[in-house]
Amino acid sequence: MDSTRQPILFVSYAESGLLNPLLVLAAELSRRGVEDLWFAADEKARSEIEATTVKTPVEFASLGDVVSEMSAVTWDDETYQAVTQRSPFKAHRAVIEHSFAPETRVEKYRRLEAIVDEVKPALMVIESMCQFGYEVAITKKIPFVLGVPFVPSNVLTSHVPFAKSYTPRGFPVPHSGLSANMNLSQRLTNELFRLRTLGIFMSAKMREVVKEDNRIREELGIAPEARQMMARIDHAEAVLCYSVPELDYPFPLPEKLRLVGAMVPPLPQAPDDDGLSDWLSEQKSVVYMGFGTITRLTSEHIGSLVEVARRLSDHHQVLWKLPEEQQKMLPPRETLPDNLRIEKWVPSQLDVLAHPNVKVFFTHAGGNGYHEGLYFGKPLVVRPLWVDCDDQAIRGQDFGVSLSVDHPETVDADDVYDKLTRVLEDDAFRERAEHFGELLRAAGGRSAAADVILGLPALATH
């Protein structure tokens, strides 16, 4: 083994919301000519990872097939309904009960362990939701960086009472959808959220799962310190968060937290877009509707959104990214309004958001979409989907860049049309979004993130 090698190993699940920022970062390091880049992920992500090579190779290391419990796009309809229900705590509980399945990470841990033994990384860059990733790094004492696609408090605030937290007491608990500006009732709800989360693990069923988790940890030889509530933060060399301080409620930021803004690749990302950019250039005002890869709209939802597009037809075009399987629920093509353009996929959502004729982004407010929309100065209308989406949605309202629909479970056409019209016609939303766009761009994005990586002691030249 060449003692001068300094391999960097990225680790992520294949879910696009988790994977994409690390793809941008890996490509940036490749663009700079950094050698010995590796990326471990599920087999599903092979082609995307291999495509990140710019100058120096990014080598793919397979973690095998997707684990259903950790891939929301594979969940059955019953699970989807449970994790996206409008009670924040019940949805939070459903996510924990479904995804806390210790046996499912055994193969991932062993595969990654074998990859690490072969690659011998000097540094690992691990997506924040990838538990087995930081467990391997901590156990094998490999320096690592954590990548976070949410607002920073999401990973710095404890979900349970009496545990270490980097945010002050009374700070909104992640997934609660609560504002920092709480009344007495909301403060009580916030405290109960923590207690009820602890209570989830006190049930007989979950105690058995915890017992199984302990057995598996011992079997795999996972270091005890990897189990600490804030292990992924405490043991990281740096925490890369794709946001800025001003997009979260204020709290003292730990020194290792590096807020680098949205991870945006060089644009245009997809120059050959089958004429989509030309179409955008021909319009005066476009509402872009894109709800991520997880959202499952019903025929009633789709009918309501078609009606919203119809009501906007006097002044605005609507571009709607709607998956092919959901397009089967559309009304007959001949009945659709002329101002509505539907695509099963857009070659680059970033290219769409960057276009000056796109005036508002109707989104589910996932971590990436929320920050990317604001990066390009686009105000938002939000139909929050689940967990972190509710947290980003309330911050968007508090910071004056978005409005949230009142009934996301039904998608009321009157309400959606009202919110879109208000955001389109009130310049204050655009001005605030442009303000945060300036902050996000100034944070440095992929360039700043790469500088952090390359400046760490683990990669110092000896």
Short mmCIF file of C-alpha atoms in Angstrom, two decimals:
data_model
loop_
_atom_site.label_atom_id
_atom_site.label_comp_id
_atom_site.label_asym_id
_atom_site.label_seq_id
_atom_site.Cartn_x
_atom_site.Cartn_y
_atom_site.Cartn_z
CA MET A 1 0.00 0.00 0.00
CA ASP A 2 1.32 3.41 -0.97
CA SER A 3 1.77 5.34 2.29
CA THR A 4 1.19 8.63 0.47
CA ARG A 5 -2.38 7.68 -0.54
CA GLN A 6 -5.15 9.72 1.02
CA PRO A 7 -8.40 8.14 -0.22
CA ILE A 8 -11.68 9.95 0.43
CA LEU A 9 -14.71 7.67 0.78
CA PHE A 10 -18.23 9.07 0.44
CA VAL A 11 -21.11 7.08 1.96
CA SER A 12 -24.83 7.62 1.39
CA TYR A 13 -28.15 5.95 0.88
CA ALA A 14 -29.45 6.10 -2.69
CA GLU A 15 -32.43 8.38 -1.89
CA SER A 16 -32.00 11.42 -4.14
CA GLY A 17 -32.58 13.96 -1.36
CA LEU A 18 -29.72 12.45 0.61
CA LEU A 19 -27.44 11.45 -2.24
CA ASN A 20 -27.49 14.49 -4.53
CA PRO A 21 -25.53 17.00 -2.40
CA LEU A 22 -22.71 14.50 -1.94
CA LEU A 23 -22.67 13.84 -5.69
CA VAL A 24 -22.11 17.58 -6.23
CA LEU A 25 -19.29 17.59 -3.68
CA ALA A 26 -17.62 14.48 -5.12
CA ALA A 27 -17.79 16.01 -8.60
CA GLU A 28 -16.21 19.22 -7.31
CA LEU A 29 -13.28 17.30 -5.83
CA SER A 30 -12.93 15.39 -9.11
CA ARG A 31 -12.99 18.70 -11.00
CA ARG A 32 -10.11 19.91 -8.83
CA GLY A 33 -8.08 16.83 -9.70
CA VAL A 34 -8.25 15.21 -6.27
CA GLU A 35 -7.08 11.60 -6.53
CA ASP A 36 -8.45 8.44 -4.92
CA LEU A 37 -12.13 9.35 -4.67
CA TRP A 38 -14.54 6.56 -3.74
CA PHE A 39 -18.31 6.53 -3.26
CA ALA A 40 -20.14 3.74 -1.41
CA ALA A 41 -23.90 3.54 -1.97
CA ASP A 42 -26.65 1.14 -2.92
CA GLU A 43 -26.34 -0.47 -6.35
CA LYS A 44 -29.26 1.67 -7.53
CA ALA A 45 -27.00 4.75 -7.49
CA ARG A 46 -24.16 3.24 -9.55
CA SER A 47 -24.79 5.15 -12.80
CA GLU A 48 -25.27 8.50 -11.03
CA ILE A 49 -22.05 8.08 -9.08
CA GLU A 50 -20.02 6.98 -12.08
CA ALA A 51 -21.31 10.06 -13.93
CA THR A 52 -19.78 12.38 -11.30
CA THR A 53 -16.28 11.84 -12.69
CA VAL A 54 -15.04 15.13 -14.17
CA LYS A 55 -11.25 15.02 -14.18
CA THR A 56 -10.14 12.32 -11.74
CA PRO A 57 -12.21 9.13 -11.32
CA VAL A 58 -14.90 8.70 -8.69
CA GLU A 59 -14.92 4.96 -8.06
CA PHE A 60 -18.20 3.27 -7.17
CA ALA A 61 -18.28 0.78 -4.26
CA SER A 62 -21.50 -1.19 -4.01
CA LEU A 63 -23.43 -1.55 -0.76
CA GLY A 64 -25.86 -3.97 -2.39
CA ASP A 65 -29.57 -3.64 -2.92
CA VAL A 66 -31.78 -0.93 -1.45
CA VAL A 67 -33.15 -1.69 2.02
CA SER A 68 -36.88 -1.03 1.87
CA GLU A 69 -37.18 0.26 5.44
CA MET A 70 -34.73 3.04 4.60
CA SER A 71 -36.14 3.92 1.17
CA ALA A 72 -39.37 5.91 1.32
CA VAL A 73 -40.06 5.47 -2.40
CA THR A 74 -40.50 1.72 -1.79
CA TRP A 75 -42.90 1.94 1.16
CA ASP A 76 -46.39 0.53 0.77
CA ASP A 77 -49.37 2.87 0.76
CA GLU A 78 -50.26 2.12 4.38
CA THR A 79 -46.79 3.11 5.58
CA TYR A 80 -46.77 6.17 3.32
CA GLN A 81 -50.09 7.34 4.78
CA ALA A 82 -48.80 6.81 8.33
CA VAL A 83 -45.55 8.76 7.87
CA THR A 84 -47.20 11.65 6.00
CA GLN A 85 -50.27 12.10 8.21
CA ARG A 86 -50.86 15.63 9.47
CA SER A 87 -50.24 14.95 13.15
CA PRO A 88 -46.53 15.80 13.45
CA PHE A 89 -45.96 13.46 16.37
CA LYS A 90 -47.89 10.52 14.92
CA ALA A 91 -45.99 10.89 11.65
CA HIS A 92 -42.69 11.12 13.58
CA ARG A 93 -43.61 7.98 15.52
CA ALA A 94 -44.53 6.12 12.33
CA VAL A 95 -41.14 6.95 10.78
CA ILE A 96 -39.31 5.66 13.86
CA GLU A 97 -41.36 2.49 14.12
CA HIS A 98 -40.89 1.67 10.46
CA SER A 99 -37.25 2.62 9.96
CA PHE A 100 -35.77 1.51 13.30
CA ALA A 101 -35.04 -2.01 12.07
CA PRO A 102 -31.56 -2.97 13.34
CA GLU A 103 -31.29 -6.16 11.33
CA THR A 104 -31.58 -4.26 8.04
CA ARG A 105 -28.26 -2.48 8.53
CA VAL A 106 -26.21 -5.61 9.30
CA GLU A 107 -25.38 -6.32 5.66
CA LYS A 108 -24.75 -2.62 4.96
CA TYR A 109 -22.37 -2.39 7.90
CA ARG A 110 -20.45 -5.50 6.82
CA ARG A 111 -20.27 -4.39 3.19
CA LEU A 112 -19.01 -0.96 4.18
CA GLU A 113 -16.55 -2.50 6.62
CA ALA A 114 -15.12 -4.59 3.77
CA ILE A 115 -14.92 -1.52 1.51
CA VAL A 116 -13.11 0.42 4.22
CA ASP A 117 -10.65 -2.42 4.75
CA GLU A 118 -9.89 -2.42 1.02
CA VAL A 119 -9.87 1.34 0.34
CA LYS A 120 -8.28 2.39 3.66
CA PRO A 121 -9.76 5.91 3.53
CA ALA A 122 -7.92 8.78 5.14
CA LEU A 123 -11.31 10.52 5.44
CA MET A 124 -14.95 9.53 5.08
CA VAL A 125 -17.75 11.91 4.05
CA ILE A 126 -21.01 10.49 5.38
CA GLU A 127 -24.60 11.54 4.76
CA SER A 128 -26.22 12.40 8.10
CA MET A 129 -28.99 9.77 7.92
CA CYS A 130 -26.54 6.95 7.17
CA GLN A 131 -26.19 5.42 10.64
CA PHE A 132 -24.07 2.43 9.63
CA GLY A 133 -21.69 4.87 7.91
CA TYR A 134 -20.75 6.81 11.00
CA GLU A 135 -20.83 3.63 13.12
CA VAL A 136 -18.10 2.14 10.91
CA ALA A 137 -16.10 5.39 10.98
CA ILE A 138 -16.28 5.75 14.77
CA THR A 139 -15.56 2.08 15.42
CA LYS A 140 -12.54 2.03 13.11
CA LYS A 141 -11.43 5.50 14.24
CA ILE A 142 -11.52 6.94 10.73
CA PRO A 143 -11.88 10.74 10.56
CA PHE A 144 -15.19 11.69 8.97
CA VAL A 145 -17.27 14.64 7.85
CA LEU A 146 -21.03 14.65 8.19
CA GLY A 147 -23.20 16.05 5.37
CA VAL A 148 -26.55 17.58 6.37
CA PRO A 149 -29.26 18.52 3.80
CA PHE A 150 -31.57 20.07 6.44
CA VAL A 151 -31.52 23.24 8.53
CA PRO A 152 -28.73 22.85 11.12
CA SER A 153 -30.91 22.48 14.22
CA ASN A 154 -32.38 19.30 12.68
CA VAL A 155 -29.26 17.34 13.66
CA LEU A 156 -28.20 19.44 16.65
CA THR A 157 -31.42 19.19 18.69
CA SER A 158 -32.26 16.14 20.76
CA HIS A 159 -35.62 14.41 20.21
CA VAL A 160 -35.78 13.21 23.81
CA PRO A 161 -35.51 14.94 27.20
CA PHE A 162 -32.39 14.85 29.37
CA ALA A 163 -30.12 14.09 26.40
CA LYS A 164 -27.31 16.24 25.04
CA SER A 165 -28.45 18.94 22.65
CA TYR A 166 -26.54 21.73 20.90
CA THR A 167 -29.60 24.00 20.95
CA PRO A 168 -31.00 25.64 24.10
CA ARG A 169 -33.85 24.27 26.17
CA GLY A 170 -37.20 25.10 24.62
CA PHE A 171 -35.87 25.09 21.06
CA PRO A 172 -38.40 23.60 18.58
CA VAL A 173 -37.94 19.83 18.43
CA PRO A 174 -37.15 18.52 14.92
CA HIS A 175 -40.22 17.19 13.07
CA SER A 176 -42.59 19.12 15.37
CA GLY A 177 -43.29 21.85 12.80
CA LEU A 178 -43.23 24.39 15.62
CA SER A 179 -41.94 27.94 15.39
CA ALA A 180 -39.46 29.51 17.79
CA ASN A 181 -42.24 32.00 18.56
CA MET A 182 -44.42 29.66 20.65
CA ASN A 183 -47.35 30.45 22.87
CA LEU A 184 -47.81 28.61 26.18
CA SER A 185 -49.77 25.77 24.61
CA GLN A 186 -47.16 25.28 21.89
CA ARG A 187 -44.32 25.27 24.41
CA LEU A 188 -46.11 22.51 26.26
CA THR A 189 -46.61 20.62 23.00
CA ASN A 190 -42.90 20.99 22.29
CA GLU A 191 -41.91 19.53 25.66
CA LEU A 192 -44.43 16.72 25.31
CA PHE A 193 -43.00 15.91 21.87
CA ARG A 194 -39.72 14.99 23.55
CA LEU A 195 -41.38 13.00 26.32
CA ARG A 196 -43.62 11.15 23.89
CA THR A 197 -40.62 10.33 21.69
CA LEU A 198 -38.93 8.77 24.72
CA GLY A 199 -42.16 6.91 25.39
CA ILE A 200 -42.02 5.27 21.96
CA PHE A 201 -38.97 3.31 23.10
CA MET A 202 -40.65 2.29 26.37
CA SER A 203 -43.31 0.15 24.72
CA ALA A 204 -42.91 -3.64 24.93
CA LYS A 205 -42.53 -3.93 21.16
CA MET A 206 -39.83 -1.27 20.92
CA ARG A 207 -37.97 -2.62 23.95
CA GLU A 208 -37.57 -5.85 22.02
CA VAL A 209 -36.24 -3.91 19.03
CA VAL A 210 -33.76 -2.08 21.27
CA LYS A 211 -32.68 -5.43 22.72
CA GLU A 212 -32.11 -6.71 19.18
CA ASP A 213 -30.19 -3.54 18.35
CA ASN A 214 -27.89 -4.13 21.33
CA ARG A 215 -27.29 -7.73 20.24
CA ILE A 216 -26.45 -6.67 16.68
CA ARG A 217 -24.10 -3.95 17.86
CA GLU A 218 -22.21 -6.47 19.96
CA GLU A 219 -22.15 -9.00 17.11
CA LEU A 220 -20.75 -6.41 14.70
CA GLY A 221 -18.28 -5.06 17.24
CA ILE A 222 -19.60 -1.49 17.02
CA ALA A 223 -17.86 0.83 19.48
CA PRO A 224 -20.04 1.85 22.46
CA GLU A 225 -19.36 5.53 21.79
CA ALA A 226 -21.05 5.21 18.39
CA ARG A 227 -24.37 4.77 20.19
CA GLN A 228 -24.39 8.14 21.92
CA MET A 229 -27.33 10.36 20.92
CA MET A 230 -25.05 12.95 19.34
CA ALA A 231 -22.33 10.53 18.22
CA ARG A 232 -22.49 11.60 14.58
CA ILE A 233 -21.91 15.22 15.64
CA ASP A 234 -19.51 14.72 18.54
CA HIS A 235 -17.12 12.49 16.61
CA ALA A 236 -17.18 14.30 13.27
CA GLU A 237 -14.19 16.33 12.16
CA ALA A 238 -16.64 18.80 10.61
CA VAL A 239 -20.37 19.01 9.94
CA LEU A 240 -21.19 20.36 6.48
CA CYS A 241 -24.69 21.84 6.45
CA TYR A 242 -26.17 23.01 3.16
CA SER A 243 -27.88 26.05 4.66
CA VAL A 244 -27.03 29.40 6.26
CA PRO A 245 -27.54 30.55 9.87
CA GLU A 246 -30.22 33.04 8.87
CA LEU A 247 -32.53 30.24 7.62
CA ASP A 248 -32.79 28.71 11.08
CA TYR A 249 -33.81 30.14 14.43
CA PRO A 250 -30.81 31.62 16.26
CA PHE A 251 -28.70 29.49 18.61
CA PRO A 252 -24.95 29.28 19.37
CA LEU A 253 -23.33 27.42 16.49
CA PRO A 254 -20.68 24.81 17.34
CA GLU A 255 -17.28 25.50 15.83
CA LYS A 256 -17.25 22.31 13.75
CA LEU A 257 -20.50 23.27 12.01
CA ARG A 258 -19.75 24.69 8.55
CA LEU A 259 -22.76 26.29 6.87
CA VAL A 260 -21.86 26.27 3.19
CA GLY A 261 -25.22 26.97 1.53
CA ALA A 262 -26.99 24.94 -1.13
CA MET A 263 -24.93 22.40 -3.05
CA VAL A 264 -25.45 23.49 -6.65
CA PRO A 265 -23.36 22.12 -9.55
CA PRO A 266 -22.15 24.29 -12.46
CA LEU A 267 -25.13 25.37 -14.56
CA PRO A 268 -26.65 24.66 -16.94
CA GLN A 269 -26.74 21.18 -15.52
CA ALA A 270 -28.61 19.80 -18.53
CA PRO A 271 -27.97 21.95 -21.63
CA ASP A 272 -29.84 19.44 -23.80
CA ASP A 273 -33.30 19.66 -22.21
CA ASP A 274 -35.53 18.95 -25.21
CA GLY A 275 -36.48 22.60 -25.58
CA LEU A 276 -37.65 23.18 -22.01
CA SER A 277 -35.40 26.19 -21.45
CA ASP A 278 -36.55 27.67 -24.76
CA TRP A 279 -40.15 27.26 -23.66
CA LEU A 280 -39.40 28.96 -20.32
CA SER A 281 -37.78 31.85 -22.16
CA GLU A 282 -40.94 32.37 -24.21
CA GLN A 283 -43.09 32.88 -21.11
CA LYS A 284 -43.52 35.95 -18.92
CA SER A 285 -44.36 34.21 -15.65
CA VAL A 286 -44.10 30.53 -14.74
CA VAL A 287 -45.23 28.73 -11.60
CA TYR A 288 -43.11 25.62 -11.13
CA MET A 289 -44.71 22.72 -9.25
CA GLY A 290 -42.38 19.94 -8.11
CA PHE A 291 -42.98 17.83 -5.02
CA GLY A 292 -39.93 15.58 -4.95
CA THR A 293 -39.61 11.85 -5.54
CA ILE A 294 -41.56 10.64 -2.50
CA THR A 295 -44.87 12.52 -2.80
CA ARG A 296 -47.80 10.40 -3.95
CA LEU A 297 -50.67 12.53 -5.19
CA THR A 298 -54.19 11.12 -5.44
CA SER A 299 -56.64 11.74 -8.27
CA GLU A 300 -58.38 14.30 -6.04
CA HIS A 301 -55.09 16.13 -5.44
CA ILE A 302 -54.31 16.12 -9.14
CA GLY A 303 -57.77 17.38 -10.06
CA SER A 304 -57.43 20.27 -7.60
CA LEU A 305 -54.01 21.26 -8.97
CA VAL A 306 -55.31 21.18 -12.55
CA GLU A 307 -58.07 23.55 -11.41
CA VAL A 308 -55.47 25.85 -9.82
CA ALA A 309 -53.56 25.98 -13.12
CA ARG A 310 -56.80 26.82 -14.92
CA ARG A 311 -57.44 29.76 -12.57
CA LEU A 312 -53.90 31.06 -13.17
CA SER A 313 -54.26 30.92 -16.95
CA ASP A 314 -54.86 34.65 -17.49
CA HIS A 315 -51.40 35.67 -16.30
CA HIS A 316 -49.21 32.64 -15.59
CA GLN A 317 -47.97 29.43 -17.16
CA VAL A 318 -47.60 26.35 -14.96
CA LEU A 319 -44.80 23.80 -15.31
CA TRP A 320 -45.59 20.64 -13.36
CA LYS A 321 -43.14 17.79 -12.75
CA LEU A 322 -45.54 14.88 -12.27
CA PRO A 323 -44.30 11.25 -12.28
CA GLU A 324 -45.56 9.12 -15.16
CA GLU A 325 -47.51 6.72 -12.95
CA GLN A 326 -49.39 9.64 -11.37
CA GLN A 327 -50.15 11.17 -14.77
CA LYS A 328 -52.58 8.29 -15.29
CA MET A 329 -54.92 10.09 -12.86
CA LEU A 330 -55.03 13.30 -14.92
CA PRO A 331 -58.32 14.36 -16.53
CA PRO A 332 -58.52 13.78 -20.32
CA ARG A 333 -55.77 15.68 -22.13
CA GLU A 334 -58.22 17.71 -24.19
CA THR A 335 -59.73 19.14 -20.99
CA LEU A 336 -56.43 20.39 -19.53
CA PRO A 337 -55.84 24.17 -19.52
CA ASP A 338 -53.58 25.52 -22.27
CA ASN A 339 -51.22 27.15 -19.74
CA LEU A 340 -50.31 23.83 -18.11
CA ARG A 341 -47.17 21.97 -19.19
CA ILE A 342 -46.68 18.57 -17.56
CA GLU A 343 -43.39 16.67 -17.60
CA LYS A 344 -42.76 13.28 -16.04
CA TRP A 345 -39.24 14.50 -15.30
CA VAL A 346 -37.26 17.67 -15.89
CA PRO A 347 -33.61 17.15 -16.89
CA SER A 348 -32.55 19.60 -14.19
CA GLN A 349 -34.76 21.15 -11.53
CA LEU A 350 -31.90 23.52 -10.79
CA ASP A 351 -31.92 24.82 -14.37
CA VAL A 352 -35.66 25.42 -14.06
CA LEU A 353 -35.33 27.28 -10.77
CA ALA A 354 -32.46 29.35 -12.14
CA HIS A 355 -34.57 30.64 -15.04
CA PRO A 356 -35.64 34.28 -14.51
CA ASN A 357 -39.16 33.62 -15.82
CA VAL A 358 -39.90 31.15 -13.03
CA LYS A 359 -41.56 33.34 -10.40
CA VAL A 360 -42.58 30.93 -7.63
CA PHE A 361 -41.77 27.37 -6.58
CA PHE A 362 -44.66 25.22 -5.31
CA THR A 363 -42.82 22.56 -3.31
CA HIS A 364 -43.02 20.01 -0.49
CA ALA A 365 -40.15 21.87 1.26
CA GLY A 366 -37.71 19.00 1.52
CA GLY A 367 -34.28 20.14 2.66
CA ASN A 368 -32.74 20.35 -0.82
CA GLY A 369 -35.71 21.85 -2.66
CA TYR A 370 -36.29 24.45 0.07
CA HIS A 371 -32.72 25.70 -0.06
CA GLU A 372 -32.37 25.40 -3.84
CA GLY A 373 -35.50 27.46 -4.48
CA LEU A 374 -34.23 30.21 -2.20
CA TYR A 375 -30.71 29.97 -3.66
CA PHE A 376 -32.21 31.23 -6.91
CA GLY A 377 -34.31 33.86 -5.14
CA LYS A 378 -37.66 32.14 -5.71
CA PRO A 379 -40.40 32.60 -3.12
CA LEU A 380 -42.20 29.41 -2.16
CA VAL A 381 -45.65 28.01 -1.65
CA VAL A 382 -45.40 24.90 0.47
CA ARG A 383 -47.37 21.69 0.77
CA PRO A 384 -45.26 20.05 3.50
CA LEU A 385 -44.97 16.30 3.13
CA TRP A 386 -43.44 14.89 6.32
CA VAL A 387 -40.86 15.19 9.12
CA ASP A 388 -38.30 17.87 8.17
CA CYS A 389 -40.64 19.46 5.58
CA ASP A 390 -42.87 20.86 8.33
CA ASP A 391 -39.84 22.40 10.05
CA GLN A 392 -38.64 24.10 6.87
CA ALA A 393 -42.18 25.21 6.05
CA ILE A 394 -42.66 27.06 9.34
CA ARG A 395 -39.28 28.73 9.04
CA GLY A 396 -40.12 29.84 5.53
CA GLN A 397 -43.28 31.49 6.82
CA ASP A 398 -41.50 33.13 9.75
CA PHE A 399 -38.75 34.48 7.49
CA GLY A 400 -41.22 35.87 4.94
CA VAL A 401 -40.24 33.72 1.96
CA SER A 402 -43.21 31.34 1.78
CA LEU A 403 -46.79 30.51 2.60
CA SER A 404 -48.03 27.03 3.44
CA VAL A 405 -51.30 25.57 2.24
CA ASP A 406 -53.90 25.08 4.96
CA HIS A 407 -55.02 21.58 4.03
CA PRO A 408 -52.11 19.61 2.53
CA GLU A 409 -53.97 16.34 2.98
CA THR A 410 -56.78 17.44 0.65
CA VAL A 411 -55.15 20.16 -1.52
CA ASP A 412 -58.01 22.65 -1.53
CA ALA A 413 -57.98 24.50 -4.87
CA ASP A 414 -59.29 27.76 -3.36
CA ASP A 415 -56.58 27.76 -0.69
CA VAL A 416 -53.74 26.85 -3.09
CA TYR A 417 -54.83 29.49 -5.60
CA ASP A 418 -55.03 32.08 -2.83
CA LYS A 419 -51.51 31.28 -1.53
CA LEU A 420 -49.97 31.27 -5.00
CA THR A 421 -51.63 34.55 -5.93
CA ARG A 422 -50.51 36.24 -2.73
CA VAL A 423 -46.90 35.15 -3.17
CA LEU A 424 -46.91 36.11 -6.86
CA GLU A 425 -48.42 39.56 -6.30
CA ASP A 426 -46.71 40.65 -3.08
CA ASP A 427 -43.16 41.78 -3.90
CA ALA A 428 -42.14 41.32 -0.26
CA PHE A 429 -41.94 37.55 -0.75
CA ARG A 430 -39.68 37.90 -3.77
CA GLU A 431 -37.49 40.48 -2.05
CA ARG A 432 -37.02 38.29 1.01
CA ALA A 433 -36.28 35.24 -1.15
CA GLU A 434 -33.70 37.22 -3.13
CA HIS A 435 -32.11 38.34 0.15
CA PHE A 436 -31.67 34.76 1.30
CA GLY A 437 -30.50 33.80 -2.17
CA GLU A 438 -27.64 36.25 -1.82
CA LEU A 439 -26.71 34.73 1.56
CA LEU A 440 -26.84 31.18 0.23
CA ARG A 441 -24.68 32.01 -2.77
CA ALA A 442 -22.18 33.94 -0.63
CA ALA A 443 -21.78 30.90 1.63
CA GLY A 444 -19.81 29.25 -1.16
CA GLY A 445 -21.69 25.99 -1.79
CA ARG A 446 -19.69 23.18 -3.37
CA SER A 447 -16.51 25.27 -3.48
CA ALA A 448 -16.63 26.11 0.23
CA ALA A 449 -17.49 22.51 1.08
CA ALA A 450 -14.53 21.21 -0.93
CA ASP A 451 -12.24 23.72 0.79
CA VAL A 452 -13.39 22.42 4.19
CA ILE A 453 -12.72 18.82 3.15
CA LEU A 454 -9.27 19.52 1.71
CA GLY A 455 -8.25 21.67 4.67
CA LEU A 456 -8.83 18.98 7.31
CA PRO A 457 -5.84 17.55 9.21
CA ALA A 458 -6.73 14.04 8.00
CA LEU A 459 -5.69 15.08 4.49
CA ALA A 460 -2.66 17.15 5.47
CA THR A 461 0.44 16.44 3.41
CA HIS A 462 3.11 14.73 5.47
#
